[in-house]
Amino acid sequence: MTTTWDSLEPALSVRQVLTLERVLAGEPEVVAGASHLDRPVRWVHVAEAADVGVMLSGGEMVLTTGVLLAGDEDKQAEYVRSLHRAEAAAVVLGLGRAFPSPPDVMRRAAERCGLPMVVLHRPFPFAQLTEEVQSRLVRRKFAAVSLSEAVRTELTALITAGAPLQRLLDEVARHSACPVVVTNLAHRVLGTAGERPAVDDVLRDWERIARQAGGTEGDGWIRAELGGRGERWGRIVLCGYRGDTATGRLLADRAAEALVLHRMLGGGAACSWEEQSAQSLLTDLVSGVVPARQLLPRARAAGLPVNRRTFVPLVVRDGDTGQLERLLRLLGLPGLVAELADGATAVLLSLPRDQDADALAVHFATRLRTESGTDRTVVAAADPRVAWDDVPTGLREAQHVADAVADSSTVLDLPPVVRLKDVHLRGLIRLLRDDPHVQSFAERELNGLLRGTDEDLLSVLRTYLATGRNKSRTAQLHHVSRPALYRRLEAIQVRLGVDLDDFEQAASVHIALLAHDAQQQ
């Protein structure tokens, strides 16, 4: 993807040229084509011949005194038509000896053609105007090319350093000073950058806006295609770029080149960017750092239906992200999938409100276990949410449930979809593990063991309580004799100052140990 010097549009429009100090000194007056003054001016020429159009290539502002046109209305009309056919930007006529007032024939012809026609009431050397405009155009073009090369160098350096996609987009947004959006061909947003409020404004109704904008570059919407080897797989869009179109195109082109290179060197498919987008969104939802309401435009732009929906927050243990996405497509369930941490994967289903959310969640979990071929796959869920603002709490609850059964030896006895009620006390402790009161309780109850150096005693206590204080089973699991186990249990009771044969004291120690273990994970 290359942009040549000749393909650059200049940064000056007819309207801007007319505001230059040297032009204002000539007292310009627009006598025709006033609605077309935003045409770009690529160059400035002085020409008098009636067939001037054959010498133009488009975008020129033509200056004339009309010396060769005076007295011949046919030549005057043909002069304007010739400029129109050559797609000239405008014609500027200096009033004087040839034309003391604007010629009606030229004015009418220009109005019919939609060609801006300007007359100068005070004569001045055309050379001053051409010099002024040409120098400005050259400076603008040079500045645009220089910026383009600087951006290319910076983005290439980031790619070489292994920077993620977001870092590249942030750099593009910094140079363009406007929201930057990367989408697939279906307008699904894969990445964004820029000031968050401005980005959210763009994303609020993204699909409609993107389709309405189409392939045009009006209002600063500048896009460049992403792809290679004859195949397109996405696009990057500068949304509301305020500079001139030429510079915006260069920035978009340089950004597109960098993104294609990033994908090639990363060895991943374009869908990996979709995964990154979903991961970023769901991670922000789980963390609660960003209010859910602020994330709604991102969710909508990522392709998640959000209007009048039931949201089912799920967290899957020992599940493959690709497998989960394929299963959602197979079952026709709209949702997002994102890998979290420690082997957990978040799945957020978005279902029509007239569907049975619980039944569909069970169906999804059952199919997942069947296709994965193992009963160790755990699907934890929170109760369905009908309000988007409640989704973060639901995801965190599902994550707590998944954590609560992560190290459990009773996975086989769990239902297809595990909820908070299924993990009982362990689930409650997981939810409360960050509470200072719970932390203080655990430290106080286990202090006699935690300040010691014998980790084996803590492990024996954990097994003893987990087996329902079954001494035979505990001795078997730790490969020790019954007398040796008795000695260790006695040492534990002495250090903790408790009687493990007393149900209430043993329960208190058990709760403290569950809280301690939950805090370590």
Short mmCIF file of C-alpha atoms in Angstrom, two decimals:
data_model
loop_
_atom_site.label_atom_id
_atom_site.label_comp_id
_atom_site.label_asym_id
_atom_site.label_seq_id
_atom_site.Cartn_x
_atom_site.Cartn_y
_atom_site.Cartn_z
CA MET A 1 0.00 0.00 0.00
CA THR A 2 1.77 3.14 -1.20
CA THR A 3 0.76 6.77 -1.64
CA THR A 4 2.72 8.73 -4.21
CA TRP A 5 3.42 12.46 -4.14
CA ASP A 6 1.16 13.07 -7.11
CA SER A 7 -1.78 11.33 -5.42
CA LEU A 8 -1.76 13.76 -2.52
CA GLU A 9 -4.55 16.31 -2.39
CA PRO A 10 -3.38 19.79 -1.40
CA ALA A 11 -4.31 21.31 1.91
CA LEU A 12 -5.87 24.47 0.43
CA SER A 13 -9.40 24.87 -0.84
CA VAL A 14 -10.67 27.62 -3.12
CA ARG A 15 -12.24 29.24 -0.08
CA GLN A 16 -8.92 29.21 1.78
CA VAL A 17 -7.05 30.70 -1.18
CA LEU A 18 -9.51 33.58 -1.27
CA THR A 19 -8.67 34.41 2.35
CA LEU A 20 -4.95 34.86 1.69
CA GLU A 21 -3.71 38.39 2.34
CA ARG A 22 -2.41 38.90 -1.20
CA VAL A 23 -5.72 37.78 -2.68
CA LEU A 24 -7.74 39.99 -0.36
CA ALA A 25 -5.69 42.94 -1.61
CA GLY A 26 -7.27 42.34 -5.04
CA GLU A 27 -10.81 42.68 -3.58
CA PRO A 28 -12.08 39.25 -4.77
CA GLU A 29 -15.75 38.69 -5.49
CA VAL A 30 -17.33 35.30 -6.13
CA VAL A 31 -19.74 35.76 -9.03
CA ALA A 32 -20.55 32.08 -9.81
CA GLY A 33 -20.27 28.64 -8.23
CA ALA A 34 -20.35 29.92 -4.64
CA SER A 35 -21.52 26.53 -3.38
CA HIS A 36 -18.35 24.84 -4.66
CA LEU A 37 -15.70 26.88 -2.86
CA ASP A 38 -14.48 23.90 -0.82
CA ARG A 39 -12.93 22.30 -3.88
CA PRO A 40 -9.27 21.48 -3.31
CA VAL A 41 -6.67 23.49 -5.20
CA ARG A 42 -3.84 21.30 -6.46
CA TRP A 43 -1.94 23.99 -8.37
CA VAL A 44 -2.25 27.53 -9.79
CA HIS A 45 -1.85 28.41 -13.49
CA VAL A 46 -2.02 31.59 -15.55
CA ALA A 47 -3.72 30.85 -18.88
CA GLU A 48 -5.49 32.92 -21.54
CA ALA A 49 -6.14 30.50 -24.43
CA ALA A 50 -9.75 29.50 -25.04
CA ASP A 51 -8.84 25.78 -25.10
CA VAL A 52 -6.92 26.00 -21.82
CA GLY A 53 -8.46 22.75 -20.60
CA VAL A 54 -6.14 20.60 -22.72
CA MET A 55 -3.20 21.87 -20.66
CA LEU A 56 -4.71 20.98 -17.28
CA SER A 57 -4.84 17.76 -15.29
CA GLY A 58 -7.49 18.71 -12.72
CA GLY A 59 -7.60 20.68 -9.50
CA GLU A 60 -5.97 23.83 -10.86
CA MET A 61 -7.00 27.38 -10.03
CA VAL A 62 -6.68 29.25 -13.35
CA LEU A 63 -5.83 32.98 -13.41
CA THR A 64 -6.65 35.08 -16.45
CA THR A 65 -7.10 38.69 -17.56
CA GLY A 66 -9.30 37.60 -20.48
CA VAL A 67 -7.22 39.52 -23.04
CA LEU A 68 -7.71 36.82 -25.70
CA LEU A 69 -11.40 36.43 -24.88
CA ALA A 70 -12.63 40.00 -25.07
CA GLY A 71 -15.26 40.67 -27.71
CA ASP A 72 -15.94 36.99 -28.46
CA GLU A 73 -18.73 35.51 -26.35
CA ASP A 74 -18.35 32.05 -27.91
CA LYS A 75 -14.70 31.95 -26.82
CA GLN A 76 -15.68 33.16 -23.37
CA ALA A 77 -18.25 30.38 -22.95
CA GLU A 78 -15.87 27.76 -24.38
CA TYR A 79 -13.12 28.92 -22.04
CA VAL A 80 -15.33 28.15 -19.02
CA ARG A 81 -16.56 24.85 -20.48
CA SER A 82 -12.98 23.82 -21.20
CA LEU A 83 -12.04 24.46 -17.57
CA HIS A 84 -15.05 22.45 -16.42
CA ARG A 85 -14.15 19.48 -18.62
CA ALA A 86 -10.61 19.55 -17.22
CA GLU A 87 -12.05 19.54 -13.66
CA ALA A 88 -10.36 22.81 -12.76
CA ALA A 89 -10.88 24.02 -9.20
CA ALA A 90 -11.83 27.61 -10.09
CA VAL A 91 -11.23 30.47 -12.50
CA VAL A 92 -10.05 33.90 -11.33
CA LEU A 93 -10.55 36.84 -13.69
CA GLY A 94 -8.67 40.06 -13.13
CA LEU A 95 -10.89 42.99 -14.15
CA GLY A 96 -9.24 45.70 -16.20
CA ARG A 97 -8.87 46.75 -19.79
CA ALA A 98 -10.31 43.54 -21.31
CA PHE A 99 -13.20 43.22 -18.87
CA PRO A 100 -14.00 46.25 -16.74
CA SER A 101 -16.91 44.28 -15.18
CA PRO A 102 -17.72 40.56 -14.82
CA PRO A 103 -18.77 39.19 -18.27
CA ASP A 104 -22.29 37.78 -18.13
CA VAL A 105 -21.52 34.99 -20.64
CA MET A 106 -18.67 33.60 -18.53
CA ARG A 107 -20.60 34.05 -15.30
CA ARG A 108 -23.67 32.18 -16.61
CA ALA A 109 -21.54 29.38 -18.09
CA ALA A 110 -19.64 28.99 -14.82
CA GLU A 111 -22.87 28.88 -12.82
CA ARG A 112 -24.29 26.18 -15.11
CA CYS A 113 -21.10 24.12 -14.79
CA GLY A 114 -20.80 24.62 -11.04
CA LEU A 115 -17.34 26.15 -11.54
CA PRO A 116 -16.36 28.79 -8.96
CA MET A 117 -15.68 32.05 -10.77
CA VAL A 118 -13.95 34.89 -8.93
CA VAL A 119 -13.25 38.40 -10.19
CA LEU A 120 -10.56 40.70 -8.78
CA HIS A 121 -11.63 44.34 -8.67
CA ARG A 122 -8.11 45.64 -8.01
CA PRO A 123 -5.32 44.49 -10.33
CA PHE A 124 -2.09 43.06 -8.91
CA PRO A 125 0.66 40.80 -10.34
CA PHE A 126 -0.57 37.25 -10.75
CA ALA A 127 3.00 36.10 -10.03
CA GLN A 128 2.54 37.10 -6.39
CA LEU A 129 -0.53 34.93 -6.07
CA THR A 130 1.00 31.90 -7.81
CA GLU A 131 4.14 32.21 -5.68
CA GLU A 132 2.12 32.42 -2.47
CA VAL A 133 -0.15 29.47 -3.24
CA GLN A 134 2.54 27.24 -4.75
CA SER A 135 4.86 27.69 -1.77
CA ARG A 136 2.04 26.88 0.65
CA LEU A 137 1.08 23.78 -1.31
CA VAL A 138 4.66 22.53 -1.45
CA ARG A 139 5.14 23.13 2.27
CA ARG A 140 1.91 21.33 3.10
CA LYS A 141 2.79 18.36 0.90
CA PHE A 142 6.29 18.14 2.31
CA ALA A 143 4.96 18.34 5.87
CA ALA A 144 2.43 15.59 5.12
CA VAL A 145 5.08 13.29 3.64
CA SER A 146 7.45 14.00 6.54
CA LEU A 147 4.71 13.17 9.04
CA SER A 148 3.91 10.00 7.12
CA GLU A 149 7.50 8.81 7.26
CA ALA A 150 7.79 9.67 10.95
CA VAL A 151 4.67 7.64 11.72
CA ARG A 152 5.94 4.73 9.63
CA THR A 153 9.27 4.74 11.49
CA GLU A 154 7.62 4.88 14.92
CA LEU A 155 5.12 2.12 14.16
CA THR A 156 7.80 -0.12 12.67
CA ALA A 157 9.92 0.36 15.78
CA LEU A 158 6.98 -0.62 17.98
CA ILE A 159 6.32 -3.75 15.93
CA THR A 160 10.00 -4.72 16.06
CA ALA A 161 9.89 -4.32 19.85
CA GLY A 162 6.91 -6.69 20.03
CA ALA A 163 4.35 -4.05 21.01
CA PRO A 164 0.69 -5.20 21.19
CA LEU A 165 -1.99 -3.98 18.82
CA GLN A 166 -3.30 -1.45 21.35
CA ARG A 167 0.08 0.27 21.56
CA LEU A 168 0.12 0.77 17.78
CA LEU A 169 -3.40 2.16 17.77
CA ASP A 170 -2.56 4.55 20.61
CA GLU A 171 0.33 5.91 18.55
CA VAL A 172 -1.91 6.42 15.50
CA ALA A 173 -4.49 8.19 17.65
CA ARG A 174 -1.79 10.46 19.07
CA HIS A 175 -0.75 11.60 15.60
CA SER A 176 -4.27 11.91 14.21
CA ALA A 177 -5.78 13.54 17.33
CA CYS A 178 -9.07 11.75 16.72
CA PRO A 179 -10.69 8.40 17.58
CA VAL A 180 -9.20 5.44 15.71
CA VAL A 181 -11.25 2.29 15.11
CA VAL A 182 -10.22 -1.06 13.61
CA THR A 183 -13.03 -3.30 12.35
CA ASN A 184 -13.54 -6.50 10.42
CA LEU A 185 -15.49 -6.46 7.18
CA ALA A 186 -18.78 -6.86 9.06
CA HIS A 187 -18.08 -3.59 10.93
CA ARG A 188 -17.41 -5.44 14.19
CA VAL A 189 -14.96 -3.39 16.23
CA LEU A 190 -11.65 -5.14 16.92
CA GLY A 191 -9.77 -2.27 18.54
CA THR A 192 -10.05 1.42 19.39
CA ALA A 193 -7.80 4.24 20.53
CA GLY A 194 -8.15 7.90 21.40
CA GLU A 195 -9.76 9.96 24.12
CA ARG A 196 -12.26 7.66 25.84
CA PRO A 197 -15.29 10.02 25.74
CA ALA A 198 -14.73 10.71 22.03
CA VAL A 199 -14.31 7.00 21.29
CA ASP A 200 -17.50 6.17 23.20
CA ASP A 201 -19.39 8.79 21.21
CA VAL A 202 -18.24 7.13 18.00
CA LEU A 203 -19.07 3.62 19.22
CA ARG A 204 -22.47 4.47 20.66
CA ASP A 205 -24.22 3.65 17.39
CA TRP A 206 -21.21 2.33 15.52
CA GLU A 207 -22.74 -0.07 13.02
CA ARG A 208 -25.29 2.45 11.75
CA ILE A 209 -22.70 5.23 11.59
CA ALA A 210 -20.14 3.03 9.84
CA ARG A 211 -22.60 1.81 7.22
CA GLN A 212 -24.05 5.28 6.71
CA ALA A 213 -20.58 6.73 6.17
CA GLY A 214 -19.99 4.06 3.54
CA GLY A 215 -16.90 4.57 1.47
CA THR A 216 -16.93 8.36 1.60
CA GLU A 217 -14.47 10.51 3.47
CA GLY A 218 -16.80 13.28 4.49
CA ASP A 219 -16.61 14.94 7.88
CA GLY A 220 -13.09 13.66 8.41
CA TRP A 221 -13.94 9.94 8.23
CA ILE A 222 -10.87 8.47 6.54
CA ARG A 223 -10.45 4.74 6.09
CA ALA A 224 -7.82 2.37 4.78
CA GLU A 225 -8.31 -1.29 3.97
CA LEU A 226 -6.45 -4.07 5.78
CA GLY A 227 -5.44 -7.16 3.87
CA GLY A 228 -2.94 -8.71 1.52
CA ARG A 229 -2.56 -11.07 -1.41
CA GLY A 230 -5.81 -9.82 -2.89
CA GLU A 231 -7.87 -10.50 0.23
CA ARG A 232 -9.32 -7.85 2.53
CA TRP A 233 -10.05 -8.77 6.15
CA GLY A 234 -10.63 -5.43 7.87
CA ARG A 235 -10.19 -1.67 7.85
CA ILE A 236 -8.87 1.13 10.00
CA VAL A 237 -10.91 4.32 10.30
CA LEU A 238 -9.87 7.77 11.46
CA CYS A 239 -13.13 9.16 12.86
CA GLY A 240 -13.54 12.91 12.55
CA TYR A 241 -9.99 13.75 11.46
CA ARG A 242 -9.66 17.54 11.52
CA GLY A 243 -6.60 17.98 9.33
CA ASP A 244 -6.58 18.02 5.54
CA THR A 245 -7.70 14.90 3.76
CA ALA A 246 -4.30 14.26 2.16
CA THR A 247 -2.51 14.03 5.49
CA GLY A 248 -5.33 11.91 6.91
CA ARG A 249 -5.02 9.46 4.03
CA LEU A 250 -1.29 9.21 4.58
CA LEU A 251 -1.77 8.52 8.28
CA ALA A 252 -4.43 5.89 7.57
CA ASP A 253 -2.25 4.24 4.92
CA ARG A 254 0.79 4.14 7.19
CA ALA A 255 -1.31 2.74 10.01
CA ALA A 256 -2.80 0.08 7.72
CA GLU A 257 0.67 -0.99 6.56
CA ALA A 258 1.79 -1.33 10.18
CA LEU A 259 -1.28 -3.34 11.21
CA VAL A 260 -0.88 -5.75 8.30
CA LEU A 261 2.79 -6.20 9.20
CA HIS A 262 1.87 -6.69 12.85
CA ARG A 263 -0.53 -9.45 11.92
CA MET A 264 1.96 -11.14 9.60
CA LEU A 265 4.78 -11.13 12.14
CA GLY A 266 2.45 -12.25 14.90
CA GLY A 267 1.48 -15.28 12.87
CA GLY A 268 -2.12 -14.98 14.01
CA ALA A 269 -5.36 -14.66 12.11
CA ALA A 270 -7.52 -11.58 12.11
CA CYS A 271 -9.87 -13.31 14.55
CA SER A 272 -7.16 -13.10 17.21
CA TRP A 273 -7.84 -9.36 17.28
CA GLU A 274 -11.48 -10.17 17.92
CA GLU A 275 -10.36 -12.32 20.85
CA GLN A 276 -8.22 -9.47 22.16
CA SER A 277 -11.17 -7.08 21.86
CA ALA A 278 -13.46 -9.46 23.78
CA GLN A 279 -10.77 -10.10 26.37
CA SER A 280 -10.25 -6.40 26.97
CA LEU A 281 -13.99 -5.79 27.33
CA LEU A 282 -14.70 -8.75 29.66
CA THR A 283 -11.59 -8.07 31.74
CA ASP A 284 -12.75 -4.49 32.28
CA LEU A 285 -16.22 -5.75 33.20
CA VAL A 286 -14.85 -8.25 35.71
CA SER A 287 -12.44 -5.78 37.29
CA GLY A 288 -15.10 -3.13 37.83
CA VAL A 289 -12.50 -0.40 37.29
CA VAL A 290 -14.58 1.05 34.45
CA PRO A 291 -18.33 1.49 35.14
CA ALA A 292 -20.44 -0.93 33.12
CA ARG A 293 -22.41 1.93 31.59
CA GLN A 294 -19.24 3.31 30.02
CA LEU A 295 -18.46 -0.10 28.51
CA LEU A 296 -21.85 -0.44 26.84
CA PRO A 297 -20.78 1.26 23.55
CA ARG A 298 -17.77 -1.08 23.32
CA ALA A 299 -19.98 -4.12 23.88
CA ARG A 300 -22.43 -3.00 21.22
CA ALA A 301 -19.64 -2.24 18.75
CA ALA A 302 -18.05 -5.63 19.46
CA GLY A 303 -21.21 -7.27 18.08
CA LEU A 304 -22.91 -8.17 21.38
CA PRO A 305 -26.69 -7.55 21.34
CA VAL A 306 -27.49 -5.38 24.37
CA ASN A 307 -31.05 -4.07 23.92
CA ARG A 308 -33.75 -5.93 25.87
CA ARG A 309 -31.55 -8.96 26.51
CA THR A 310 -30.92 -11.44 29.28
CA PHE A 311 -27.22 -11.73 30.11
CA VAL A 312 -25.83 -15.01 31.44
CA PRO A 313 -22.37 -14.65 33.04
CA LEU A 314 -20.34 -17.88 32.85
CA VAL A 315 -16.78 -18.81 33.80
CA VAL A 316 -15.38 -22.04 32.38
CA ARG A 317 -12.50 -23.99 33.90
CA ASP A 318 -10.36 -26.21 31.64
CA GLY A 319 -12.08 -24.92 28.52
CA ASP A 320 -10.43 -23.93 25.25
CA THR A 321 -11.32 -20.44 23.99
CA GLY A 322 -11.54 -21.53 20.36
CA GLN A 323 -13.70 -24.50 21.30
CA LEU A 324 -16.06 -22.27 23.30
CA GLU A 325 -16.44 -19.82 20.40
CA ARG A 326 -17.15 -22.64 17.96
CA LEU A 327 -19.74 -24.10 20.32
CA LEU A 328 -21.51 -20.75 20.65
CA ARG A 329 -21.70 -20.46 16.87
CA LEU A 330 -22.90 -24.04 16.57
CA LEU A 331 -25.68 -23.51 19.11
CA GLY A 332 -26.56 -20.08 17.74
CA LEU A 333 -25.93 -18.36 21.08
CA PRO A 334 -24.78 -14.71 20.84
CA GLY A 335 -21.97 -14.03 23.26
CA LEU A 336 -18.38 -13.04 23.93
CA VAL A 337 -15.55 -15.32 25.02
CA ALA A 338 -12.32 -14.20 26.66
CA GLU A 339 -9.54 -15.92 28.54
CA LEU A 340 -9.03 -14.50 32.01
CA ALA A 341 -6.33 -15.95 34.26
CA ASP A 342 -5.35 -19.21 35.93
CA GLY A 343 -7.08 -21.37 33.34
CA ALA A 344 -10.42 -19.55 33.56
CA THR A 345 -12.39 -18.36 30.53
CA ALA A 346 -15.28 -15.89 30.75
CA VAL A 347 -18.34 -16.38 28.56
CA LEU A 348 -21.05 -13.73 28.47
CA LEU A 349 -24.23 -14.90 26.77
CA SER A 350 -26.77 -12.37 25.47
CA LEU A 351 -30.16 -14.00 24.98
CA PRO A 352 -33.61 -12.76 23.97
CA ARG A 353 -35.73 -12.26 27.06
CA ASP A 354 -38.35 -14.77 25.93
CA GLN A 355 -35.82 -17.64 26.01
CA ASP A 356 -35.12 -19.86 29.03
CA ALA A 357 -31.66 -18.62 30.03
CA ASP A 358 -31.06 -21.32 32.66
CA ALA A 359 -32.01 -24.14 30.27
CA LEU A 360 -29.78 -22.78 27.52
CA ALA A 361 -26.87 -22.46 29.95
CA VAL A 362 -27.30 -26.10 30.98
CA HIS A 363 -27.53 -27.16 27.34
CA PHE A 364 -24.33 -25.25 26.56
CA ALA A 365 -22.49 -26.80 29.53
CA THR A 366 -23.66 -30.32 28.70
CA ARG A 367 -22.54 -30.03 25.07
CA LEU A 368 -19.22 -28.60 26.21
CA ARG A 369 -18.53 -31.54 28.50
CA THR A 370 -19.54 -33.97 25.78
CA GLU A 371 -17.30 -32.38 23.15
CA SER A 372 -14.36 -31.88 25.49
CA GLY A 373 -14.50 -35.55 26.49
CA THR A 374 -13.79 -34.86 30.16
CA ASP A 375 -15.90 -34.33 33.25
CA ARG A 376 -13.22 -32.07 34.70
CA THR A 377 -14.56 -29.13 32.66
CA VAL A 378 -16.43 -26.86 35.06
CA VAL A 379 -19.02 -24.31 33.94
CA ALA A 380 -19.74 -21.85 36.74
CA ALA A 381 -22.58 -19.37 36.42
CA ALA A 382 -24.30 -16.52 38.16
CA ASP A 383 -28.02 -15.98 37.97
CA PRO A 384 -29.12 -14.32 34.69
CA ARG A 385 -29.08 -10.52 34.60
CA VAL A 386 -31.54 -8.34 32.70
CA ALA A 387 -29.72 -5.08 33.45
CA TRP A 388 -26.36 -4.40 31.83
CA ASP A 389 -25.14 -2.63 34.98
CA ASP A 390 -25.48 -5.94 36.89
CA VAL A 391 -23.26 -7.89 34.49
CA PRO A 392 -19.92 -7.14 36.25
CA THR A 393 -21.27 -8.46 39.57
CA GLY A 394 -22.53 -11.56 37.79
CA LEU A 395 -19.17 -12.23 36.14
CA ARG A 396 -17.34 -11.84 39.43
CA GLU A 397 -19.79 -14.19 41.13
CA ALA A 398 -19.30 -16.80 38.40
CA GLN A 399 -15.55 -16.41 38.79
CA HIS A 400 -15.83 -16.93 42.55
CA VAL A 401 -17.84 -20.10 41.98
CA ALA A 402 -15.29 -21.41 39.47
CA ASP A 403 -12.47 -20.64 41.91
CA ALA A 404 -14.31 -22.39 44.70
CA VAL A 405 -14.36 -25.70 42.82
CA ALA A 406 -10.96 -25.29 41.14
CA ASP A 407 -9.17 -27.53 43.64
CA SER A 408 -12.16 -29.63 44.64
CA SER A 409 -12.03 -33.40 44.37
CA THR A 410 -15.82 -33.58 43.96
CA VAL A 411 -16.15 -32.17 40.44
CA LEU A 412 -17.81 -35.36 39.24
CA ASP A 413 -20.67 -34.79 41.70
CA LEU A 414 -21.40 -31.26 40.54
CA PRO A 415 -24.26 -30.33 38.17
CA PRO A 416 -23.47 -29.25 34.56
CA VAL A 417 -23.77 -25.60 35.59
CA VAL A 418 -22.36 -24.85 39.03
CA ARG A 419 -23.85 -21.96 40.97
CA LEU A 420 -23.10 -20.35 44.29
CA LYS A 421 -25.54 -22.61 46.12
CA ASP A 422 -23.66 -25.67 44.86
CA VAL A 423 -20.35 -24.75 46.49
CA HIS A 424 -21.84 -24.07 49.91
CA LEU A 425 -19.42 -22.81 52.57
CA ARG A 426 -16.41 -22.80 50.24
CA GLY A 427 -18.26 -20.49 47.86
CA LEU A 428 -19.24 -18.12 50.66
CA ILE A 429 -15.67 -17.93 51.86
CA ARG A 430 -14.49 -17.18 48.33
CA LEU A 431 -16.90 -14.27 48.10
CA LEU A 432 -15.78 -12.89 51.46
CA ARG A 433 -12.07 -13.57 51.24
CA ASP A 434 -11.17 -9.88 50.73
CA ASP A 435 -13.16 -8.75 53.73
CA PRO A 436 -10.76 -7.47 56.44
CA HIS A 437 -12.86 -9.13 59.16
CA VAL A 438 -12.55 -12.52 57.47
CA GLN A 439 -8.82 -12.04 56.98
CA SER A 440 -8.37 -11.10 60.61
CA PHE A 441 -10.42 -14.13 61.70
CA ALA A 442 -8.29 -16.51 59.63
CA GLU A 443 -5.04 -15.06 60.99
CA ARG A 444 -6.28 -15.27 64.57
CA GLU A 445 -7.55 -18.83 64.35
CA LEU A 446 -4.49 -20.22 62.54
CA ASN A 447 -1.81 -18.05 64.10
CA GLY A 448 -0.21 -20.95 65.98
CA LEU A 449 0.49 -22.76 62.71
CA LEU A 450 1.07 -19.83 60.34
CA ARG A 451 3.97 -18.45 62.40
CA GLY A 452 5.60 -21.88 62.50
CA THR A 453 7.83 -23.42 59.85
CA ASP A 454 6.23 -26.86 59.63
CA GLU A 455 4.06 -26.73 56.48
CA ASP A 456 3.33 -30.43 56.92
CA LEU A 457 1.13 -29.75 59.94
CA LEU A 458 -0.98 -27.29 57.96
CA SER A 459 -1.33 -29.83 55.16
CA VAL A 460 -2.36 -32.56 57.60
CA LEU A 461 -4.95 -30.24 59.15
CA ARG A 462 -6.33 -29.40 55.71
CA THR A 463 -6.72 -33.08 54.78
CA TYR A 464 -8.14 -34.05 58.17
CA LEU A 465 -10.88 -31.43 58.00
CA ALA A 466 -11.59 -32.02 54.27
CA THR A 467 -12.17 -35.74 54.95
CA GLY A 468 -14.65 -35.00 57.72
CA ARG A 469 -12.04 -35.72 60.45
CA ASN A 470 -11.51 -39.23 59.15
CA LYS A 471 -8.21 -40.29 60.76
CA SER A 472 -7.78 -43.46 58.71
CA ARG A 473 -8.27 -41.68 55.41
CA THR A 474 -5.96 -38.83 56.47
CA ALA A 475 -3.19 -41.23 57.48
CA GLN A 476 -3.58 -43.06 54.18
CA LEU A 477 -3.40 -39.88 52.09
CA HIS A 478 -0.28 -38.70 53.94
CA HIS A 479 1.35 -42.12 53.92
CA VAL A 480 1.87 -42.20 57.68
CA SER A 481 0.90 -44.62 60.42
CA ARG A 482 -2.04 -43.97 62.71
CA PRO A 483 0.23 -43.29 65.72
CA ALA A 484 2.28 -40.81 63.68
CA LEU A 485 -0.92 -39.05 62.61
CA TYR A 486 -2.11 -38.87 66.22
CA ARG A 487 1.13 -37.17 67.22
CA ARG A 488 0.73 -34.58 64.45
CA LEU A 489 -2.89 -33.89 65.32
CA GLU A 490 -1.88 -33.43 68.95
CA ALA A 491 0.81 -30.96 67.89
CA ILE A 492 -1.75 -29.06 65.82
CA GLN A 493 -4.19 -28.82 68.72
CA VAL A 494 -1.48 -27.60 71.07
CA ARG A 495 -0.31 -24.91 68.68
CA LEU A 496 -3.84 -23.71 67.91
CA GLY A 497 -5.17 -24.15 71.44
CA VAL A 498 -8.26 -26.03 70.25
CA ASP A 499 -9.91 -29.40 70.61
CA LEU A 500 -10.53 -30.82 67.12
CA ASP A 501 -12.94 -33.37 68.56
CA ASP A 502 -15.23 -30.48 69.47
CA PHE A 503 -17.46 -29.84 66.47
CA GLU A 504 -17.75 -26.06 66.92
CA GLN A 505 -14.01 -25.58 67.40
CA ALA A 506 -13.20 -27.84 64.46
CA ALA A 507 -15.73 -25.95 62.29
CA SER A 508 -14.18 -22.63 63.28
CA VAL A 509 -10.71 -23.86 62.33
CA HIS A 510 -12.05 -25.31 59.08
CA ILE A 511 -13.64 -21.98 58.09
CA ALA A 512 -10.43 -20.13 58.95
CA LEU A 513 -8.41 -22.58 56.84
CA LEU A 514 -10.77 -22.17 53.87
CA ALA A 515 -10.46 -18.40 54.17
CA HIS A 516 -6.66 -18.63 54.41
CA ASP A 517 -6.46 -20.83 51.31
CA ALA A 518 -8.83 -18.56 49.39
CA GLN A 519 -6.66 -15.54 50.19
CA GLN A 520 -3.55 -17.29 48.85
CA GLN A 521 -5.07 -17.79 45.38
#
